[in-house]
Short mmCIF file of C-alpha atoms in Angstrom, two decimals:
data_model
loop_
_atom_site.label_atom_id
_atom_site.label_comp_id
_atom_site.label_asym_id
_atom_site.label_seq_id
_atom_site.Cartn_x
_atom_site.Cartn_y
_atom_site.Cartn_z
CA MET A 1 -76.40 132.66 -157.75
CA SER A 2 -78.96 133.69 -155.24
CA ALA A 3 -78.32 135.67 -152.16
CA ASP A 4 -78.68 133.91 -148.89
CA ASN A 5 -80.46 135.79 -146.19
CA GLY A 6 -80.39 133.02 -143.67
CA HIS A 7 -78.44 132.45 -140.52
CA ASP A 8 -75.19 133.93 -139.41
CA ALA A 9 -75.58 137.65 -139.23
CA SER A 10 -72.35 137.96 -137.38
CA GLY A 11 -68.98 138.86 -138.71
CA PRO A 12 -66.23 136.34 -139.07
CA SER A 13 -65.42 134.54 -135.89
CA GLY A 14 -63.06 131.85 -134.90
CA PRO A 15 -59.65 131.46 -133.45
CA SER A 16 -57.83 133.05 -136.35
CA SER A 17 -60.09 136.06 -136.92
CA PRO A 18 -58.21 139.13 -138.03
CA SER A 19 -59.01 142.41 -136.39
CA GLY A 20 -59.84 145.56 -138.22
CA PRO A 21 -59.77 146.42 -141.90
CA SER A 22 -56.66 146.13 -143.97
CA GLY A 23 -55.53 147.64 -147.21
CA PRO A 24 -53.95 145.79 -150.08
CA SER A 25 -50.87 143.78 -149.25
CA SER A 26 -47.53 145.34 -150.00
CA PRO A 27 -47.29 146.13 -153.72
CA SER A 28 -43.56 145.57 -153.65
CA SER A 29 -44.03 141.99 -152.43
CA PRO A 30 -46.73 140.26 -154.47
CA SER A 31 -49.48 138.43 -152.67
CA GLY A 32 -49.22 134.83 -151.71
CA ALA A 33 -49.91 132.48 -148.91
CA GLY A 34 -49.02 133.35 -145.39
CA CYS A 35 -49.67 131.63 -142.12
CA THR A 36 -51.73 132.50 -139.05
CA GLY A 37 -51.80 130.25 -136.02
CA GLY A 38 -50.51 127.38 -138.13
CA TRP A 39 -53.31 127.65 -140.68
CA PRO A 40 -52.39 129.09 -144.07
CA VAL A 41 -53.91 132.41 -145.10
CA ALA A 42 -54.01 134.08 -148.50
CA ASP A 43 -53.76 137.77 -149.29
CA LEU A 44 -54.39 139.71 -152.48
CA ASP A 45 -51.96 142.25 -153.88
CA PRO A 46 -53.32 145.55 -155.26
CA VAL A 47 -53.62 144.26 -158.84
CA ARG A 48 -55.64 141.24 -157.76
CA ARG A 49 -57.84 143.56 -155.72
CA MET A 50 -58.33 145.81 -158.72
CA ARG A 51 -59.50 142.79 -160.76
CA VAL A 52 -62.11 142.19 -158.08
CA LEU A 53 -63.21 145.81 -157.92
CA ALA A 54 -63.46 146.09 -161.70
CA SER A 55 -65.58 142.94 -161.83
CA GLY A 56 -68.14 144.61 -159.64
CA LEU A 57 -68.40 147.88 -161.55
CA THR A 58 -71.26 148.29 -163.98
CA ALA A 59 -70.29 149.26 -167.52
CA GLY A 60 -66.66 149.15 -166.67
CA ALA A 61 -63.46 148.25 -168.47
CA TYR A 62 -60.23 146.77 -167.19
CA GLY A 63 -56.72 146.27 -168.51
CA GLU A 64 -53.23 145.29 -167.38
CA LEU A 65 -49.80 146.14 -168.74
CA ARG A 66 -46.31 145.07 -167.75
CA ILE A 67 -43.94 148.00 -167.55
CA GLU A 68 -40.21 147.49 -167.67
CA ALA A 69 -39.49 149.86 -164.82
CA PRO A 70 -39.33 149.38 -161.06
CA PHE A 71 -42.46 149.78 -159.00
CA ASP A 72 -41.18 152.83 -157.15
CA ARG A 73 -40.64 154.76 -160.37
CA VAL A 74 -44.04 153.82 -161.77
CA TRP A 75 -45.91 154.60 -158.61
CA SER A 76 -44.11 157.82 -157.78
CA TYR A 77 -45.24 159.09 -161.18
CA LEU A 78 -48.84 157.89 -160.87
CA ALA A 79 -49.32 158.92 -157.24
CA ASP A 80 -48.54 162.52 -158.10
CA LEU A 81 -52.11 162.88 -159.29
CA ASP A 82 -51.97 166.63 -159.80
CA HIS A 83 -49.53 165.97 -162.64
CA SER A 84 -50.26 162.43 -163.79
CA ILE A 85 -54.01 162.76 -164.26
CA PRO A 86 -53.86 165.69 -166.71
CA ASP A 87 -51.02 163.84 -168.48
CA LEU A 88 -53.04 160.69 -168.85
CA ILE A 89 -56.67 161.78 -169.22
CA GLY A 90 -57.08 163.92 -172.27
CA PHE A 91 -60.26 165.69 -171.23
CA ILE A 92 -58.94 166.77 -167.81
CA ARG A 93 -56.89 169.94 -167.88
CA ARG A 94 -56.19 170.24 -164.16
CA PHE A 95 -56.47 167.94 -161.15
CA GLU A 96 -56.03 169.25 -157.62
CA LEU A 97 -55.93 166.78 -154.75
CA ALA A 98 -56.62 168.10 -151.25
CA ALA A 99 -55.41 166.66 -147.98
CA ASP A 100 -58.90 165.40 -147.09
CA GLY A 101 -58.90 162.95 -150.00
CA THR A 102 -61.11 165.00 -152.28
CA ALA A 103 -59.99 166.47 -155.57
CA VAL A 104 -61.28 168.99 -158.05
CA ALA A 105 -60.90 168.15 -161.72
CA THR A 106 -61.15 170.88 -164.32
CA GLY A 107 -62.08 169.86 -167.83
CA LEU A 108 -60.93 171.29 -171.13
CA LEU A 109 -64.00 173.53 -171.27
CA GLY A 110 -63.55 174.78 -167.72
CA ASN A 111 -66.18 172.43 -166.31
CA ARG A 112 -65.35 171.22 -162.80
CA GLY A 113 -66.05 168.01 -160.94
CA ARG A 114 -65.40 166.95 -157.36
CA PHE A 115 -63.78 163.55 -156.90
CA ASP A 116 -63.38 161.36 -153.84
CA VAL A 117 -59.96 159.72 -153.96
CA ASP A 118 -58.59 156.66 -152.17
CA LEU A 119 -54.82 156.79 -152.68
CA ARG A 120 -52.47 154.27 -151.07
CA ASP A 121 -49.22 152.60 -152.00
CA GLY A 122 -49.97 150.73 -155.23
CA TRP A 123 -53.66 151.61 -155.19
CA CYS A 124 -55.72 154.57 -156.37
CA VAL A 125 -59.49 154.78 -156.90
CA MET A 126 -61.22 158.02 -157.84
CA GLN A 127 -64.89 158.72 -158.41
CA ASP A 128 -67.27 161.58 -158.88
CA ARG A 129 -71.01 161.39 -159.50
CA PHE A 130 -70.55 160.19 -163.05
CA VAL A 131 -67.39 158.17 -163.43
CA VAL A 132 -64.96 155.87 -161.61
CA GLY A 133 -61.31 155.39 -162.43
CA GLY A 134 -58.56 153.40 -160.78
CA PHE A 135 -54.97 152.23 -160.97
CA ALA A 136 -53.15 149.48 -159.12
CA ALA A 137 -49.56 148.33 -159.37
CA VAL A 138 -47.40 145.59 -158.00
CA ALA A 139 -43.72 144.76 -158.40
CA ASN A 140 -43.08 141.98 -160.90
CA GLY A 141 -39.42 141.19 -160.53
CA GLU A 142 -37.55 144.24 -161.76
CA ALA A 143 -40.65 145.31 -163.68
CA THR A 144 -44.12 146.45 -162.61
CA LEU A 145 -47.54 145.01 -163.37
CA LEU A 146 -49.91 147.93 -163.77
CA ALA A 147 -53.71 147.63 -163.86
CA GLY A 148 -56.30 150.23 -164.74
CA CYS A 149 -60.07 150.38 -164.75
CA GLY A 150 -62.76 152.85 -165.67
CA ALA A 151 -66.53 152.83 -165.36
CA VAL A 152 -69.51 155.07 -165.76
CA ARG A 153 -71.92 155.44 -162.84
CA THR A 154 -74.68 157.21 -164.73
CA PRO A 155 -76.83 155.11 -167.08
CA GLY A 156 -77.22 158.04 -169.49
CA LEU A 157 -73.48 158.22 -170.03
CA ARG A 158 -72.92 154.53 -170.68
CA ARG A 159 -73.02 154.94 -174.44
CA ALA A 160 -69.80 156.88 -174.02
CA VAL A 161 -68.12 153.94 -172.31
CA PRO A 162 -66.30 152.52 -175.32
CA LEU A 163 -64.85 155.94 -176.08
CA LEU A 164 -63.91 157.04 -172.60
CA PHE A 165 -63.60 153.86 -170.58
CA GLY A 166 -63.50 150.92 -172.94
CA GLU A 167 -60.74 148.38 -172.65
CA ARG A 168 -58.81 150.00 -175.48
CA ALA A 169 -59.02 153.36 -173.76
CA VAL A 170 -57.77 151.83 -170.52
CA LEU A 171 -54.87 150.13 -172.29
CA ARG A 172 -54.06 153.36 -174.10
CA THR A 173 -53.86 155.13 -170.75
CA LEU A 174 -51.62 152.42 -169.31
CA GLY A 175 -49.46 152.75 -172.40
CA LYS A 176 -49.07 156.45 -171.69
CA VAL A 177 -47.84 155.58 -168.22
CA ARG A 178 -45.31 153.19 -169.74
CA SER A 179 -44.13 155.77 -172.25
CA HIS A 180 -43.73 158.38 -169.57
CA VAL A 181 -41.95 156.16 -167.06
CA GLN A 182 -39.69 154.38 -169.50
CA GLY A 183 -39.00 157.64 -171.27
CA SER A 184 -37.97 159.24 -168.00
CA GLY A 185 -35.07 156.78 -167.72
CA GLY A 186 -33.74 155.82 -164.37
CA MET B 1 -61.56 160.48 -146.89
CA SER B 2 -65.11 159.59 -147.62
CA ALA B 3 -66.37 156.48 -149.30
CA GLY B 4 -68.94 158.23 -151.39
CA GLU B 5 -72.01 160.23 -150.72
CA ASP B 6 -74.50 157.53 -149.91
CA THR B 7 -73.07 155.15 -147.37
CA ASP B 8 -75.14 155.74 -144.25
CA ASP B 9 -78.65 155.15 -145.41
CA ALA B 10 -79.60 152.36 -143.03
CA PRO B 11 -80.38 152.94 -139.35
CA GLY B 12 -77.41 151.85 -137.30
CA ALA B 13 -75.27 151.37 -140.37
CA ALA B 14 -72.36 153.22 -138.85
CA SER B 15 -72.18 150.74 -135.98
CA ALA B 16 -72.66 147.61 -138.06
CA PRO B 17 -69.81 145.13 -137.91
CA GLY B 18 -67.10 145.29 -140.50
CA ALA B 19 -68.13 145.15 -144.07
CA VAL B 20 -71.88 145.09 -143.47
CA ARG B 21 -72.14 148.86 -143.30
CA TRP B 22 -70.67 149.29 -146.79
CA VAL B 23 -73.00 146.86 -148.55
CA ARG B 24 -75.85 149.17 -149.54
CA ALA B 25 -73.61 151.84 -151.02
CA ALA B 26 -71.53 149.23 -152.82
CA GLN B 27 -74.69 147.76 -154.32
CA ARG B 28 -75.41 151.18 -155.80
CA GLY B 29 -72.04 151.28 -157.52
CA ASP B 30 -70.12 153.45 -155.05
CA ALA B 31 -66.56 152.37 -155.87
CA LEU B 32 -65.08 153.70 -152.66
CA ALA B 33 -67.61 151.77 -150.59
CA MET B 34 -66.68 148.73 -152.69
CA THR B 35 -63.05 149.39 -151.80
CA ARG B 36 -63.89 149.44 -148.10
CA LEU B 37 -65.87 146.25 -148.52
CA LEU B 38 -62.89 144.67 -150.23
CA ASP B 39 -60.61 145.79 -147.40
CA GLU B 40 -62.87 144.11 -144.89
CA LEU B 41 -63.62 140.92 -146.77
CA THR B 42 -60.18 140.10 -148.18
CA PRO B 43 -58.59 138.88 -144.90
CA TYR B 44 -61.70 136.83 -144.14
CA VAL B 45 -61.89 135.24 -147.57
CA GLY B 46 -58.13 134.65 -147.57
CA ARG B 47 -58.43 132.80 -144.31
CA LEU B 48 -61.23 130.62 -145.66
CA CYS B 49 -59.65 129.85 -149.03
CA ALA B 50 -56.01 129.17 -148.17
CA PRO B 51 -56.52 126.04 -146.03
CA ILE B 52 -58.57 124.52 -148.86
CA ALA B 53 -56.76 125.73 -151.97
CA LEU B 54 -53.30 125.88 -150.33
CA ALA B 55 -50.78 127.26 -152.87
CA ASP B 56 -53.69 128.36 -155.04
CA GLY B 57 -55.14 130.30 -152.12
CA PRO B 58 -54.65 133.74 -153.73
CA ASP B 59 -56.32 132.53 -156.94
CA ALA B 60 -59.19 131.04 -154.97
CA ALA B 61 -59.61 134.18 -152.86
CA GLN B 62 -59.58 136.35 -155.98
CA GLU B 63 -62.18 134.21 -157.73
CA ALA B 64 -64.34 134.06 -154.60
CA LEU B 65 -64.28 137.83 -154.23
CA ILE B 66 -65.09 138.30 -157.91
CA ALA B 67 -68.12 136.05 -157.43
CA VAL B 68 -69.08 138.08 -154.36
CA PHE B 69 -68.81 141.43 -156.13
CA GLN B 70 -70.52 140.28 -159.31
CA ASN B 71 -73.44 138.97 -157.31
CA LEU B 72 -73.55 141.56 -154.55
CA HIS B 73 -76.78 143.00 -155.97
CA THR B 74 -78.54 139.75 -155.08
CA LEU B 75 -77.79 140.07 -151.39
CA ARG B 76 -81.04 141.32 -149.94
CA GLU B 77 -80.04 141.58 -146.30
CA PRO B 78 -76.60 143.08 -145.51
CA ALA B 79 -76.59 141.37 -142.12
CA ALA B 80 -76.34 138.03 -143.96
CA LEU B 81 -73.14 139.14 -145.71
CA TYR B 82 -70.58 137.02 -143.92
CA GLY B 83 -72.56 133.79 -144.11
CA TRP B 84 -73.17 134.39 -147.81
CA VAL B 85 -69.50 135.20 -148.45
CA ARG B 86 -68.39 132.13 -146.51
CA ARG B 87 -70.48 129.83 -148.69
CA ILE B 88 -69.11 131.38 -151.87
CA ALA B 89 -65.51 131.31 -150.65
CA VAL B 90 -65.60 127.67 -149.59
CA ARG B 91 -67.24 126.63 -152.84
CA GLU B 92 -64.74 128.55 -154.97
CA ALA B 93 -61.78 127.26 -152.97
CA ILE B 94 -62.91 123.66 -153.41
CA ARG B 95 -63.48 124.26 -157.11
CA VAL B 96 -60.04 125.81 -157.59
CA ALA B 97 -58.37 123.03 -155.63
CA GLN B 98 -60.17 120.36 -157.62
CA ARG B 99 -59.45 122.08 -160.91
CA ARG B 100 -55.77 122.16 -160.25
CA ALA B 101 -55.91 118.53 -159.15
CA ARG B 102 -52.97 119.18 -156.94
CA GLN B 103 -53.80 116.68 -154.27
CA GLN B 104 -54.92 113.08 -153.95
CA PRO B 105 -57.39 112.18 -151.22
CA ALA B 106 -55.59 110.59 -148.34
CA GLU B 107 -56.35 107.54 -146.32
CA LEU B 108 -58.14 108.34 -143.26
CA ALA B 109 -58.09 107.82 -138.16
CA GLU B 110 -58.21 110.62 -135.68
CA ILE B 111 -57.06 114.11 -135.01
CA PRO B 112 -56.24 116.41 -132.16
CA ALA B 113 -59.23 117.92 -130.39
CA PRO B 114 -60.39 121.35 -131.58
CA GLY B 115 -58.08 123.99 -130.22
CA SER B 116 -55.37 121.53 -129.42
CA PRO B 117 -51.94 123.20 -129.64
CA GLU B 118 -50.52 120.48 -131.82
CA LEU B 119 -53.14 121.30 -134.43
CA ALA B 120 -51.72 124.77 -134.86
CA VAL B 121 -48.19 123.64 -135.68
CA ASP B 122 -47.25 123.07 -139.23
CA VAL B 123 -50.84 122.39 -140.20
CA ARG B 124 -50.10 123.13 -143.78
CA ASP B 125 -47.88 120.13 -144.36
CA VAL B 126 -50.64 117.87 -143.16
CA LEU B 127 -53.39 119.68 -145.06
CA ASP B 128 -51.33 119.23 -148.16
CA ARG B 129 -52.07 115.50 -148.13
CA LEU B 130 -55.85 115.78 -147.71
CA SER B 131 -58.51 116.22 -150.36
CA PRO B 132 -60.09 119.68 -150.83
CA GLU B 133 -63.37 118.42 -149.31
CA HIS B 134 -61.60 117.20 -146.19
CA ARG B 135 -59.62 120.42 -145.93
CA ALA B 136 -62.88 122.38 -146.20
CA ILE B 137 -64.64 120.57 -143.37
CA LEU B 138 -61.56 120.84 -141.16
CA MET B 139 -61.22 124.55 -141.86
CA LEU B 140 -64.89 125.22 -141.10
CA ARG B 141 -64.58 123.34 -137.81
CA GLU B 142 -61.15 124.49 -136.68
CA VAL B 143 -60.78 127.97 -138.17
CA GLU B 144 -64.39 129.11 -138.33
CA GLY B 145 -65.49 127.20 -135.24
CA LEU B 146 -68.70 125.97 -136.86
CA ASP B 147 -70.58 122.97 -135.52
CA GLU B 148 -71.32 120.08 -137.83
CA ARG B 149 -74.79 121.28 -138.74
CA ALA B 150 -73.58 124.75 -139.72
CA ALA B 151 -70.64 123.29 -141.64
CA ALA B 152 -73.04 120.99 -143.49
CA GLU B 153 -75.09 124.02 -144.56
CA VAL B 154 -72.02 125.81 -145.90
CA LEU B 155 -70.94 122.74 -147.84
CA GLU B 156 -74.50 121.99 -148.96
CA VAL B 157 -74.34 118.41 -147.75
CA SER B 158 -76.45 116.51 -145.21
CA ALA B 159 -75.53 116.61 -141.53
CA GLY B 160 -74.68 112.92 -141.74
CA THR B 161 -72.34 113.48 -144.64
CA ALA B 162 -70.66 116.36 -142.85
CA LYS B 163 -70.25 114.26 -139.71
CA SER B 164 -68.73 111.32 -141.51
CA ARG B 165 -66.55 113.59 -143.66
CA LEU B 166 -65.29 115.39 -140.56
CA SER B 167 -64.62 112.09 -138.84
CA ARG B 168 -62.65 110.82 -141.80
CA ALA B 169 -60.82 114.12 -142.17
CA LYS B 170 -59.82 114.08 -138.52
CA ALA B 171 -58.72 110.51 -138.83
CA ALA B 172 -56.68 111.37 -141.89
CA PHE B 173 -55.23 114.36 -140.16
CA ARG B 174 -54.19 112.24 -137.18
CA LYS B 175 -52.69 109.61 -139.42
CA GLN B 176 -50.74 112.16 -141.43
CA TRP B 177 -49.69 113.93 -138.29
CA THR B 178 -48.30 110.85 -136.62
CA SER B 179 -46.79 109.28 -139.73
#
């Protein structure tokens, strides 16, 4: 597919144009078709959006897992990043999220990295100079569909991808979330 | 909350409309810039895909956005983003609609004028009976406000084909509407 650099440098226009950016649709009500001005519109829930994001990451991995627990329980665990990240990522000993959306991760050897974090309901993406990680979740009946992705930003680190961010590693991490959430009862 | 360290490299980038200002950083693999781009493009793509793919609108929008993100590196000029995305979204929506073979092309007569109030009411029921190609030309005309020449470019058909397709789509729409 080739890029088109032709006409139409403007943003979307037309009678039904939305205004302003929007985040993922409500994770507790999965995406579907809506209606604006009589014309149908489609939205994407956080898991669909994570599929898109993961598709655009170089040297990335992606996985999904259904968890037999309600969305609120799953997300309240995951969104508490200071606790969930060290639980889930073996080589991170401490994770401290600040109010400005940045976080400092401390590794097992005391090494530190600064992350930018985008955390919303059902959506979390974190990156530093070297790696990207993300979770998304959406209610699936009484259960929750959880998605995870990981990628390496630095070409020199990409040989470590299968170990740190391969699909199996992502699924293993999602499995830890399931174990924790289902083990915590409710 | 920043979207990475390298988002404002182009002169005037901060004042660029919508998603355009995130393109360069997203092309370099900045995941937070990609997230912003996704925030901006999703409503637009959803509006393009749903009238064509109908119930499969979320699938079509997802597949269109995947095509956009997988090929973002080929976009040389960020200012061309929306036109490029529109072409991809319409193509993917038609493909999804055809693949699902949900609809049969309808017979075709005349339709309300662009902007007519009756067009905005319960459009979906009428769209449901049109082919994906007819839904696409109607959407480009009525939702996007494109003229026939611009719509022909998006659909990669001749101006004559677009004109006749639009005429038949409007006729079909009118017939369905009044039936």
